[in-house]
Amino acid sequence: MVVYSFYEYSKIKKLLSHKHYLSGYFVLNNLAKFSLKRFDFCLEEKVNIIAVDDDIKSGYSHTSILAKHLQNKNAKALYSAIFKSKNISYKGKSKSFRKANKKGFYLVKKPKYPVILVDDILTTGSTLMQAYKMLKKEKIRVLFAVVLADVKD
């Protein structure tokens, strides 16, 4: 799966440290306006944008903000489409921990169209890969993924 990212995590780490606070809403909203909103992908077909793990945290969903700004005339966000069955946080965890402790994504809303996956930070790719595999198992075509920042080991 191809993953497009807009920032090196190290360059915006201080900004993203706000994401678990109300101020993070404004930070993510502006970062998304300056990057995702300008991501000019032209697709002839209609697509759904699915924000990975878009349940409400800290009063808002990080990934839903990103999905909102990625929309265009042929790409519409499908909110609350997939959720995780296990409340596992990967923050600060190793790649081996992430592999051993899967989030257990499941489908809540079946998309009508092929999918673009959206996440905020790509650390090891474990979360995106789990979501991708679940959608593939459900016979849903994933075109590519978009993340705001990439850690790049």
PDB file of C-alpha atoms in Angstrom:
ATOM      1  CA  MET A   1       0.000   0.000   0.000  1.00  0.00           C
ATOM      2  CA  VAL A   2       1.322   3.424  -0.942  1.00  0.00           C
ATOM      3  CA  VAL A   3       1.380   5.964   1.886  1.00  0.00           C
ATOM      4  CA  TYR A   4       1.656   9.706   1.270  1.00  0.00           C
ATOM      5  CA  SER A   5       2.924  11.917   4.084  1.00  0.00           C
ATOM      6  CA  PHE A   6       3.279  15.667   4.350  1.00  0.00           C
ATOM      7  CA  TYR A   7       5.720  16.304   7.158  1.00  0.00           C
ATOM      8  CA  GLU A   8       8.649  14.649   8.850  1.00  0.00           C
ATOM      9  CA  TYR A   9       7.469  14.009  12.382  1.00  0.00           C
ATOM     10  CA  SER A  10      10.606  15.574  13.874  1.00  0.00           C
ATOM     11  CA  LYS A  11       9.795  18.884  12.136  1.00  0.00           C
ATOM     12  CA  ILE A  12       6.308  19.213  13.667  1.00  0.00           C
ATOM     13  CA  LYS A  13       6.712  17.169  16.854  1.00  0.00           C
ATOM     14  CA  LYS A  14       6.140  20.185  19.127  1.00  0.00           C
ATOM     15  CA  LEU A  15       2.941  21.084  17.275  1.00  0.00           C
ATOM     16  CA  LEU A  16       1.644  17.519  17.448  1.00  0.00           C
ATOM     17  CA  SER A  17       2.329  17.350  21.189  1.00  0.00           C
ATOM     18  CA  HIS A  18      -0.869  19.421  21.531  1.00  0.00           C
ATOM     19  CA  LYS A  19      -3.070  16.781  19.915  1.00  0.00           C
ATOM     20  CA  HIS A  20      -4.380  15.423  23.217  1.00  0.00           C
ATOM     21  CA  TYR A  21      -5.547  18.866  24.334  1.00  0.00           C
ATOM     22  CA  LEU A  22      -8.188  21.238  23.043  1.00  0.00           C
ATOM     23  CA  SER A  23      -5.450  23.405  21.525  1.00  0.00           C
ATOM     24  CA  GLY A  24      -4.582  20.411  19.354  1.00  0.00           C
ATOM     25  CA  TYR A  25      -7.860  20.814  17.498  1.00  0.00           C
ATOM     26  CA  PHE A  26      -6.693  24.182  16.193  1.00  0.00           C
ATOM     27  CA  VAL A  27      -3.173  22.942  15.462  1.00  0.00           C
ATOM     28  CA  LEU A  28      -4.373  19.892  13.498  1.00  0.00           C
ATOM     29  CA  ASN A  29      -7.036  21.909  11.718  1.00  0.00           C
ATOM     30  CA  ASN A  30      -4.461  24.410  10.479  1.00  0.00           C
ATOM     31  CA  LEU A  31      -1.861  21.789   9.553  1.00  0.00           C
ATOM     32  CA  ALA A  32      -4.544  19.971   7.561  1.00  0.00           C
ATOM     33  CA  LYS A  33      -5.588  23.191   5.805  1.00  0.00           C
ATOM     34  CA  PHE A  34      -1.996  23.886   4.788  1.00  0.00           C
ATOM     35  CA  SER A  35      -1.258  20.373   3.564  1.00  0.00           C
ATOM     36  CA  LEU A  36      -4.131  17.933   3.036  1.00  0.00           C
ATOM     37  CA  LYS A  37      -6.504  20.534   1.623  1.00  0.00           C
ATOM     38  CA  ARG A  38      -3.886  21.269  -1.036  1.00  0.00           C
ATOM     39  CA  PHE A  39      -3.166  17.618  -1.813  1.00  0.00           C
ATOM     40  CA  ASP A  40      -4.266  17.581  -5.407  1.00  0.00           C
ATOM     41  CA  PHE A  41      -5.170  14.027  -6.219  1.00  0.00           C
ATOM     42  CA  CYS A  42      -7.412  13.711  -9.227  1.00  0.00           C
ATOM     43  CA  LEU A  43      -9.485  10.590  -9.329  1.00  0.00           C
ATOM     44  CA  GLU A  44     -12.119   9.994 -11.944  1.00  0.00           C
ATOM     45  CA  GLU A  45     -13.998   7.645  -9.664  1.00  0.00           C
ATOM     46  CA  LYS A  46     -15.777   8.465  -6.436  1.00  0.00           C
ATOM     47  CA  VAL A  47     -13.974   7.398  -3.270  1.00  0.00           C
ATOM     48  CA  ASN A  48     -14.602   7.263   0.448  1.00  0.00           C
ATOM     49  CA  ILE A  49     -12.080   8.618   2.908  1.00  0.00           C
ATOM     50  CA  ILE A  50     -11.860   6.565   6.076  1.00  0.00           C
ATOM     51  CA  ALA A  51     -10.152   8.020   9.123  1.00  0.00           C
ATOM     52  CA  VAL A  52      -8.409   5.273  11.073  1.00  0.00           C
ATOM     53  CA  ASP A  53      -9.475   5.088  14.705  1.00  0.00           C
ATOM     54  CA  ASP A  54     -11.656   8.211  14.566  1.00  0.00           C
ATOM     55  CA  ASP A  55     -13.351   7.778  17.905  1.00  0.00           C
ATOM     56  CA  ILE A  56     -13.566  10.930  20.002  1.00  0.00           C
ATOM     57  CA  LYS A  57     -10.591  11.612  22.246  1.00  0.00           C
ATOM     58  CA  SER A  58      -9.835  14.879  24.004  1.00  0.00           C
ATOM     59  CA  GLY A  59     -13.149  16.256  22.733  1.00  0.00           C
ATOM     60  CA  TYR A  60     -12.414  15.680  19.031  1.00  0.00           C
ATOM     61  CA  SER A  61     -11.031  13.090  16.611  1.00  0.00           C
ATOM     62  CA  HIS A  62      -7.546  13.758  15.242  1.00  0.00           C
ATOM     63  CA  THR A  63      -8.051  11.674  12.142  1.00  0.00           C
ATOM     64  CA  SER A  64     -11.532  13.026  11.382  1.00  0.00           C
ATOM     65  CA  ILE A  65     -10.087  16.521  11.099  1.00  0.00           C
ATOM     66  CA  LEU A  66      -7.603  15.233   8.540  1.00  0.00           C
ATOM     67  CA  ALA A  67     -10.289  13.343   6.601  1.00  0.00           C
ATOM     68  CA  LYS A  68     -12.456  16.456   6.475  1.00  0.00           C
ATOM     69  CA  HIS A  69      -9.704  18.488   4.851  1.00  0.00           C
ATOM     70  CA  LEU A  70      -8.830  15.763   2.353  1.00  0.00           C
ATOM     71  CA  GLN A  71     -12.309  15.806   0.815  1.00  0.00           C
ATOM     72  CA  ASN A  72     -12.946  17.051  -2.698  1.00  0.00           C
ATOM     73  CA  LYS A  73     -15.736  16.689  -5.271  1.00  0.00           C
ATOM     74  CA  ASN A  74     -15.112  12.944  -5.757  1.00  0.00           C
ATOM     75  CA  ALA A  75     -13.730  12.092  -2.320  1.00  0.00           C
ATOM     76  CA  LYS A  76     -16.076  12.143   0.673  1.00  0.00           C
ATOM     77  CA  ALA A  77     -15.275  11.241   4.252  1.00  0.00           C
ATOM     78  CA  LEU A  78     -17.090   8.292   5.764  1.00  0.00           C
ATOM     79  CA  TYR A  79     -16.840   8.930   9.490  1.00  0.00           C
ATOM     80  CA  SER A  80     -16.986   6.231  12.173  1.00  0.00           C
ATOM     81  CA  ALA A  81     -16.544   3.488   9.586  1.00  0.00           C
ATOM     82  CA  ILE A  82     -13.969   1.374  11.400  1.00  0.00           C
ATOM     83  CA  PHE A  83     -13.204   0.979  15.057  1.00  0.00           C
ATOM     84  CA  LYS A  84     -10.797  -0.988  17.174  1.00  0.00           C
ATOM     85  CA  SER A  85     -12.045  -3.756  19.430  1.00  0.00           C
ATOM     86  CA  LYS A  86      -9.137  -3.405  21.866  1.00  0.00           C
ATOM     87  CA  ASN A  87      -8.296  -0.136  23.554  1.00  0.00           C
ATOM     88  CA  ILE A  88      -4.563  -0.362  22.985  1.00  0.00           C
ATOM     89  CA  SER A  89      -2.335   2.699  22.803  1.00  0.00           C
ATOM     90  CA  TYR A  90       0.799   2.457  20.690  1.00  0.00           C
ATOM     91  CA  LYS A  91       2.214   5.737  21.966  1.00  0.00           C
ATOM     92  CA  GLY A  92       5.876   5.152  22.827  1.00  0.00           C
ATOM     93  CA  LYS A  93       5.619   1.393  22.231  1.00  0.00           C
ATOM     94  CA  SER A  94       8.086  -0.713  20.278  1.00  0.00           C
ATOM     95  CA  LYS A  95       7.459  -2.314  16.929  1.00  0.00           C
ATOM     96  CA  SER A  96       7.440  -5.753  18.577  1.00  0.00           C
ATOM     97  CA  PHE A  97       4.767  -4.583  21.056  1.00  0.00           C
ATOM     98  CA  ARG A  98       2.669  -3.265  18.175  1.00  0.00           C
ATOM     99  CA  LYS A  99       2.957  -6.547  16.274  1.00  0.00           C
ATOM    100  CA  ALA A 100       2.069  -8.599  19.333  1.00  0.00           C
ATOM    101  CA  ASN A 101      -0.870  -6.408  20.385  1.00  0.00           C
ATOM    102  CA  LYS A 102      -3.208  -5.853  17.471  1.00  0.00           C
ATOM    103  CA  LYS A 103      -6.014  -3.311  17.774  1.00  0.00           C
ATOM    104  CA  GLY A 104      -8.577  -5.624  16.206  1.00  0.00           C
ATOM    105  CA  PHE A 105     -10.227  -3.300  13.707  1.00  0.00           C
ATOM    106  CA  TYR A 106     -13.749  -4.075  12.577  1.00  0.00           C
ATOM    107  CA  LEU A 107     -16.063  -2.518  10.034  1.00  0.00           C
ATOM    108  CA  VAL A 108     -19.045  -0.475  11.256  1.00  0.00           C
ATOM    109  CA  LYS A 109     -20.096   1.207   7.983  1.00  0.00           C
ATOM    110  CA  LYS A 110     -19.427  -0.389   4.626  1.00  0.00           C
ATOM    111  CA  PRO A 111     -18.121   2.155   2.129  1.00  0.00           C
ATOM    112  CA  LYS A 112     -19.874   2.467  -1.240  1.00  0.00           C
ATOM    113  CA  TYR A 113     -16.649   3.306  -3.058  1.00  0.00           C
ATOM    114  CA  PRO A 114     -12.937   2.443  -2.973  1.00  0.00           C
ATOM    115  CA  VAL A 115     -11.158   3.840   0.062  1.00  0.00           C
ATOM    116  CA  ILE A 116      -8.387   6.233   0.996  1.00  0.00           C
ATOM    117  CA  LEU A 117      -7.172   5.573   4.555  1.00  0.00           C
ATOM    118  CA  VAL A 118      -6.144   8.523   6.741  1.00  0.00           C
ATOM    119  CA  ASP A 119      -4.081   8.530   9.937  1.00  0.00           C
ATOM    120  CA  ASP A 120      -2.243  11.260  11.781  1.00  0.00           C
ATOM    121  CA  ILE A 121       1.237   9.799  12.375  1.00  0.00           C
ATOM    122  CA  LEU A 122       3.013   6.904  10.673  1.00  0.00           C
ATOM    123  CA  THR A 123       5.408   5.390  13.178  1.00  0.00           C
ATOM    124  CA  THR A 124       5.802   1.734  12.210  1.00  0.00           C
ATOM    125  CA  GLY A 125       2.829   1.383   9.879  1.00  0.00           C
ATOM    126  CA  SER A 126       1.205  -1.195  12.140  1.00  0.00           C
ATOM    127  CA  THR A 127      -2.110   0.649  12.582  1.00  0.00           C
ATOM    128  CA  LEU A 128      -2.522   1.409   8.879  1.00  0.00           C
ATOM    129  CA  MET A 129      -1.579  -2.139   7.921  1.00  0.00           C
ATOM    130  CA  GLN A 130      -4.114  -3.617  10.348  1.00  0.00           C
ATOM    131  CA  ALA A 131      -6.861  -1.368   8.969  1.00  0.00           C
ATOM    132  CA  TYR A 132      -5.808  -2.172   5.392  1.00  0.00           C
ATOM    133  CA  LYS A 133      -5.870  -5.940   5.993  1.00  0.00           C
ATOM    134  CA  MET A 134      -9.295  -5.769   7.638  1.00  0.00           C
ATOM    135  CA  LEU A 135     -10.726  -3.783   4.703  1.00  0.00           C
ATOM    136  CA  LYS A 136      -9.120  -6.149   2.206  1.00  0.00           C
ATOM    137  CA  LYS A 137     -10.663  -9.103   4.035  1.00  0.00           C
ATOM    138  CA  GLU A 138     -14.034  -7.336   3.688  1.00  0.00           C
ATOM    139  CA  LYS A 139     -13.364  -7.073  -0.085  1.00  0.00           C
ATOM    140  CA  ILE A 140     -12.978  -3.289   0.052  1.00  0.00           C
ATOM    141  CA  ARG A 141     -10.402  -1.776  -2.285  1.00  0.00           C
ATOM    142  CA  VAL A 142      -7.937   0.580  -0.625  1.00  0.00           C
ATOM    143  CA  LEU A 143      -6.329   2.972  -3.115  1.00  0.00           C
ATOM    144  CA  PHE A 144      -3.671   4.450  -0.830  1.00  0.00           C
ATOM    145  CA  ALA A 145      -3.151   5.956   2.606  1.00  0.00           C
ATOM    146  CA  VAL A 146      -2.448   9.525   3.709  1.00  0.00           C
ATOM    147  CA  VAL A 147      -0.745  10.555   6.943  1.00  0.00           C
ATOM    148  CA  LEU A 148       0.058  13.995   8.243  1.00  0.00           C
ATOM    149  CA  ALA A 149       3.507  13.051   9.560  1.00  0.00           C
ATOM    150  CA  ASP A 150       5.954  10.188   9.116  1.00  0.00           C
ATOM    151  CA  VAL A 151       8.471   9.276  11.818  1.00  0.00           C
ATOM    152  CA  LYS A 152      10.863   7.645   9.280  1.00  0.00           C
ATOM    153  CA  ASP A 153      12.943   5.397  11.533  1.00  0.00           C
TER     154      ASP A 153
END
